[in-house]
Short mmCIF file of the C-alpha atoms (twelve columns), coordinates in Angstrom:
data_MODEL
# 
_entry.id   MODEL 
# 
loop_
_atom_site.group_PDB 
_atom_site.id 
_atom_site.type_symbol 
_atom_site.label_atom_id 
_atom_site.label_alt_id 
_atom_site.label_comp_id 
_atom_site.label_asym_id 
_atom_site.label_seq_id 
_atom_site.Cartn_x 
_atom_site.Cartn_y 
_atom_site.Cartn_z 
_atom_site.pdbx_PDB_model_num 
ATOM 1  C CA . MET A 1  153.212 129.644 22.245 1 
ATOM 2  C CA . HIS A 2  155.760 130.807 19.641 1 
ATOM 3  C CA . GLU A 3  156.261 134.419 18.630 1 
ATOM 4  C CA . PRO A 4  155.378 135.264 15.020 1 
ATOM 5  C CA . VAL A 5  158.283 135.004 12.594 1 
ATOM 6  C CA . LYS A 6  159.552 138.389 11.394 1 
ATOM 7  C CA . PRO A 7  160.580 138.825 7.752  1 
ATOM 8  C CA . VAL A 8  164.287 138.663 6.966  1 
ATOM 9  C CA . ALA A 9  166.144 139.816 3.848  1 
ATOM 10 C CA . LEU A 10 169.645 138.958 2.682  1 
ATOM 11 C CA . ILE A 11 170.881 141.932 0.670  1 
ATOM 12 C CA . ILE A 12 174.107 141.549 -1.325 1 
ATOM 13 C CA . MET A 13 175.366 144.918 -2.534 1 
ATOM 14 C CA . ASP A 14 178.279 143.957 -4.779 1 
ATOM 15 C CA . GLY A 15 180.489 146.952 -5.512 1 
ATOM 16 C CA . TRP A 16 178.921 149.086 -2.759 1 
ATOM 17 C CA . GLY A 17 181.673 150.461 -0.578 1 
ATOM 18 C CA . ILE A 18 181.842 152.605 2.529  1 
ATOM 19 C CA . ARG A 19 184.703 155.019 3.107  1 
ATOM 20 C CA . GLU A 20 185.355 158.166 5.126  1 
ATOM 21 C CA . MET A 21 186.167 160.484 2.201  1 
ATOM 22 C CA . THR A 22 183.138 162.010 0.459  1 
ATOM 23 C CA . GLU A 23 184.982 163.285 -2.629 1 
ATOM 24 C CA . ALA A 24 183.998 161.103 -5.618 1 
ATOM 25 C CA . ASN A 25 182.015 158.866 -3.256 1 
ATOM 26 C CA . ALA A 26 178.634 158.217 -4.900 1 
ATOM 27 C CA . VAL A 27 177.257 156.511 -1.782 1 
ATOM 28 C CA . ALA A 28 178.026 159.494 0.465  1 
ATOM 29 C CA . LEU A 29 176.946 162.093 -2.107 1 
ATOM 30 C CA . GLY A 30 173.831 160.329 -3.365 1 
ATOM 31 C CA . ASN A 31 170.292 160.222 -2.019 1 
ATOM 32 C CA . THR A 32 170.093 156.805 -0.310 1 
ATOM 33 C CA . PRO A 33 166.940 156.761 1.879  1 
ATOM 34 C CA . ASN A 34 166.486 152.972 1.777  1 
ATOM 35 C CA . TYR A 35 170.108 152.248 2.647  1 
ATOM 36 C CA . ASP A 36 169.994 154.853 5.434  1 
ATOM 37 C CA . THR A 37 166.991 153.026 6.922  1 
ATOM 38 C CA . TRP A 38 168.694 149.615 6.685  1 
ATOM 39 C CA . GLU A 39 171.871 150.984 8.258  1 
ATOM 40 C CA . ARG A 40 170.078 151.895 11.499 1 
# 
């Protein structure tokens, strides 16, 4: 018997960058609860 198929999402975040510095970094400074969940 096969296991149920789990949902999958392809998310393309054009222009979304990750960098160490937080100065002028909207991703690091902003409230990003959904992204934080996906990053886990």
